[in-house]
Amino acid sequence: MEMVKDALDQLRGAVMIVYPMGLPPYDPIRMEFENKEDLSGTQAGLSVIEESEAQLWWAAKELRRTKKLSDYVGKNEKTKIIVKIQQRGQGAPAREPVISSEEQKQLMLYYHRRQEELKKLEENDDDSCLNSPWADNTALKRHFHGVKDIKWRPR
C-alpha cells in the first residue's frame, strides 16, 4: 500500500508541475486524487470491484490474503505473474484460449490444405517412370560401349 501512495504522490507532484494553478473541480484526475470520482451510470462503474469483495486468482488458485505471495510463486524475485481479479463467490475466472479464433481458423485451413496435398502425392506415388529409358542410370555407359538394345531371347 505504501508503494501505491508513493506513486499517487508522484502523480500529484507531476500534475502540480504541469498545472500550477490547479485542476478544475470537474476534472477526472482531480476527482480521482480526492477519491470523489462518481462512476454511477457509466460502463466503468460496472467494472469497479470493492476491496472487501475482491478475490485474486493466479494459475487457477485463489490467492488468500492471509498467505504470502512467496507461498504461491516461490522465492525468485524476478518472477512475473499475471493475476486476475474476480468478485468474491464467482469462482475461478475463465481460462483464456491459447490461440485466438482467427489463428485457429488459419491453422485449420493450413492443415486441411496440407492433408489434401499429401493425398494427391500419395495417389501419384507410382514407380512406373523408373522403367523408362531416361531413368536408367547405366544408359550412358551402354551407349559408349555400343551394347544398347541387346536381347537375350532369339527373334
Short mmCIF file of C-alpha atoms in Angstrom, two decimals:
data_model
loop_
_atom_site.label_atom_id
_atom_site.label_comp_id
_atom_site.label_asym_id
_atom_site.label_seq_id
_atom_site.Cartn_x
_atom_site.Cartn_y
_atom_site.Cartn_z
CA MET A 1 0.00 0.00 0.00
CA GLU A 2 2.97 2.24 0.68
CA MET A 3 4.13 1.90 -2.94
CA VAL A 4 0.69 2.92 -4.22
CA LYS A 5 0.68 6.01 -2.01
CA ASP A 6 4.17 6.93 -3.22
CA ALA A 7 3.06 6.55 -6.85
CA LEU A 8 -0.01 8.74 -6.23
CA ASP A 9 2.19 11.37 -4.57
CA GLN A 10 4.48 11.36 -7.60
CA LEU A 11 1.47 11.79 -9.89
CA ARG A 12 0.19 14.67 -7.75
CA GLY A 13 3.60 16.32 -7.99
CA ALA A 14 3.67 15.89 -11.77
CA VAL A 15 0.18 17.40 -12.10
CA MET A 16 1.22 20.35 -9.89
CA ILE A 17 4.19 20.99 -12.20
CA VAL A 18 2.09 20.81 -15.36
CA TYR A 19 -0.93 22.68 -13.94
CA PRO A 20 0.48 25.16 -11.37
CA MET A 21 -2.91 26.84 -10.86
CA GLY A 22 -4.54 23.50 -10.09
CA LEU A 23 -7.07 21.36 -11.88
CA PRO A 24 -10.73 22.39 -12.21
CA PRO A 25 -13.13 20.64 -9.82
CA TYR A 26 -14.78 18.64 -12.63
CA ASP A 27 -11.51 17.13 -13.91
CA PRO A 28 -11.45 13.31 -13.60
CA ILE A 29 -7.82 13.31 -12.43
CA ARG A 30 -8.59 15.70 -9.57
CA MET A 31 -11.67 13.67 -8.66
CA GLU A 32 -9.52 10.52 -8.60
CA PHE A 33 -6.91 12.17 -6.38
CA GLU A 34 -9.62 13.28 -3.93
CA ASN A 35 -11.36 9.88 -4.22
CA LYS A 36 -14.62 11.60 -5.24
CA GLU A 37 -14.98 10.15 -8.72
CA ASP A 38 -18.61 9.19 -9.39
CA LEU A 39 -18.84 6.25 -11.78
CA SER A 40 -22.53 5.51 -11.28
CA GLY A 41 -24.37 5.12 -14.56
CA THR A 42 -21.20 4.58 -16.58
CA GLN A 43 -19.70 1.46 -18.08
CA ALA A 44 -16.57 1.93 -15.97
CA GLY A 45 -18.74 1.78 -12.85
CA LEU A 46 -19.67 -1.81 -13.66
CA SER A 47 -16.06 -2.97 -13.62
CA VAL A 48 -15.18 -1.49 -10.21
CA ILE A 49 -14.84 -4.15 -7.51
CA GLU A 50 -14.70 -3.14 -3.87
CA GLU A 51 -11.65 -4.28 -1.93
CA SER A 52 -13.73 -6.32 0.50
CA GLU A 53 -15.46 -8.18 -2.36
CA ALA A 54 -12.34 -8.84 -4.45
CA GLN A 55 -10.51 -12.12 -4.88
CA LEU A 56 -7.18 -12.57 -6.62
CA TRP A 57 -6.66 -15.61 -8.84
CA TRP A 58 -3.48 -16.98 -10.36
CA ALA A 59 -2.92 -20.37 -12.04
CA ALA A 60 -6.49 -21.45 -11.16
CA LYS A 61 -5.73 -20.90 -7.47
CA GLU A 62 -7.21 -18.30 -5.18
CA LEU A 63 -4.58 -16.11 -3.56
CA ARG A 64 -5.61 -15.77 0.08
CA ARG A 65 -4.94 -12.54 1.96
CA THR A 66 -3.53 -14.40 4.95
CA LYS A 67 -0.73 -16.07 2.98
CA LYS A 68 2.36 -14.51 1.49
CA LEU A 69 2.78 -14.32 -2.26
CA SER A 70 6.00 -16.34 -1.97
CA ASP A 71 3.93 -19.30 -0.75
CA TYR A 72 2.29 -19.44 -4.18
CA VAL A 73 5.05 -18.29 -6.52
CA GLY A 74 8.32 -19.08 -4.80
CA LYS A 75 11.30 -17.05 -3.63
CA ASN A 76 12.56 -15.88 -7.03
CA GLU A 77 12.23 -12.08 -7.08
CA LYS A 78 12.31 -11.90 -10.89
CA THR A 79 9.18 -13.98 -11.31
CA LYS A 80 6.41 -12.17 -13.16
CA ILE A 81 2.83 -13.33 -12.73
CA ILE A 82 -0.48 -12.16 -14.18
CA VAL A 83 -3.21 -12.08 -11.56
CA LYS A 84 -6.93 -11.75 -12.29
CA ILE A 85 -9.42 -10.02 -10.03
CA GLN A 86 -12.81 -11.63 -9.53
CA GLN A 87 -15.72 -10.82 -7.24
CA ARG A 88 -15.99 -12.99 -4.17
CA GLY A 89 -18.13 -16.07 -4.71
CA GLN A 90 -17.88 -16.17 -8.51
CA GLY A 91 -15.19 -18.84 -8.58
CA ALA A 92 -12.14 -19.00 -10.78
CA PRO A 93 -12.13 -16.81 -13.89
CA ALA A 94 -12.44 -18.49 -17.27
CA ARG A 95 -9.20 -19.51 -18.92
CA GLU A 96 -8.06 -17.56 -21.92
CA PRO A 97 -7.68 -19.53 -25.14
CA VAL A 98 -4.11 -20.35 -26.10
CA ILE A 99 -4.67 -19.05 -29.62
CA SER A 100 -7.30 -16.68 -30.95
CA SER A 101 -10.18 -17.88 -33.09
CA GLU A 102 -8.66 -16.22 -36.18
CA GLU A 103 -5.33 -18.03 -35.64
CA GLN A 104 -7.23 -21.28 -35.11
CA LYS A 105 -9.05 -20.81 -38.44
CA GLN A 106 -5.73 -20.17 -40.19
CA LEU A 107 -4.20 -23.31 -38.67
CA MET A 108 -7.19 -25.45 -39.64
CA LEU A 109 -7.03 -24.11 -43.20
CA TYR A 110 -3.28 -24.79 -43.40
CA TYR A 111 -3.59 -28.37 -42.14
CA HIS A 112 -6.54 -29.07 -44.44
CA ARG A 113 -4.53 -27.89 -47.46
CA ARG A 114 -1.53 -29.91 -46.30
CA GLN A 115 -3.67 -33.02 -45.97
CA GLU A 116 -5.05 -32.54 -49.49
CA GLU A 117 -1.50 -32.17 -50.86
CA LEU A 118 -0.44 -35.38 -49.13
CA LYS A 119 -3.43 -37.23 -50.60
CA LYS A 120 -2.50 -36.05 -54.11
CA LEU A 121 1.13 -37.07 -53.60
CA GLU A 122 0.06 -40.48 -52.34
CA GLU A 123 -2.11 -41.03 -55.43
CA ASN A 124 0.79 -40.11 -57.72
CA ASP A 125 3.23 -42.42 -55.93
CA ASP A 126 3.69 -44.94 -58.72
CA ASP A 127 7.08 -46.33 -59.80
CA SER A 128 6.24 -46.83 -63.49
CA CYS A 129 8.53 -43.97 -64.52
CA LEU A 130 11.55 -45.86 -63.17
CA ASN A 131 11.28 -48.40 -66.03
CA SER A 132 11.57 -45.74 -68.73
CA PRO A 133 14.85 -45.34 -70.67
CA TRP A 134 15.60 -41.85 -69.37
CA ALA A 135 15.62 -43.15 -65.78
CA ASP A 136 18.28 -45.82 -66.46
CA ASN A 137 21.47 -44.78 -64.67
CA THR A 138 23.70 -47.07 -66.81
CA ALA A 139 22.35 -45.85 -70.17
CA LEU A 140 25.32 -43.57 -70.87
CA LYS A 141 27.83 -46.35 -70.21
CA ARG A 142 25.99 -48.79 -72.50
CA HIS A 143 25.75 -46.16 -75.21
CA PHE A 144 29.54 -45.58 -75.23
CA HIS A 145 30.29 -49.34 -75.19
CA GLY A 146 27.82 -49.88 -78.01
CA VAL A 147 25.82 -52.52 -76.20
CA LYS A 148 22.40 -50.99 -76.42
CA ASP A 149 19.29 -52.92 -77.38
CA ILE A 150 20.74 -56.40 -76.70
CA LYS A 151 18.04 -59.04 -76.41
CA TRP A 152 18.70 -62.45 -74.83
CA ARG A 153 15.81 -64.20 -76.49
CA PRO A 154 16.00 -65.42 -80.04
CA ARG A 155 13.98 -63.42 -82.53
#
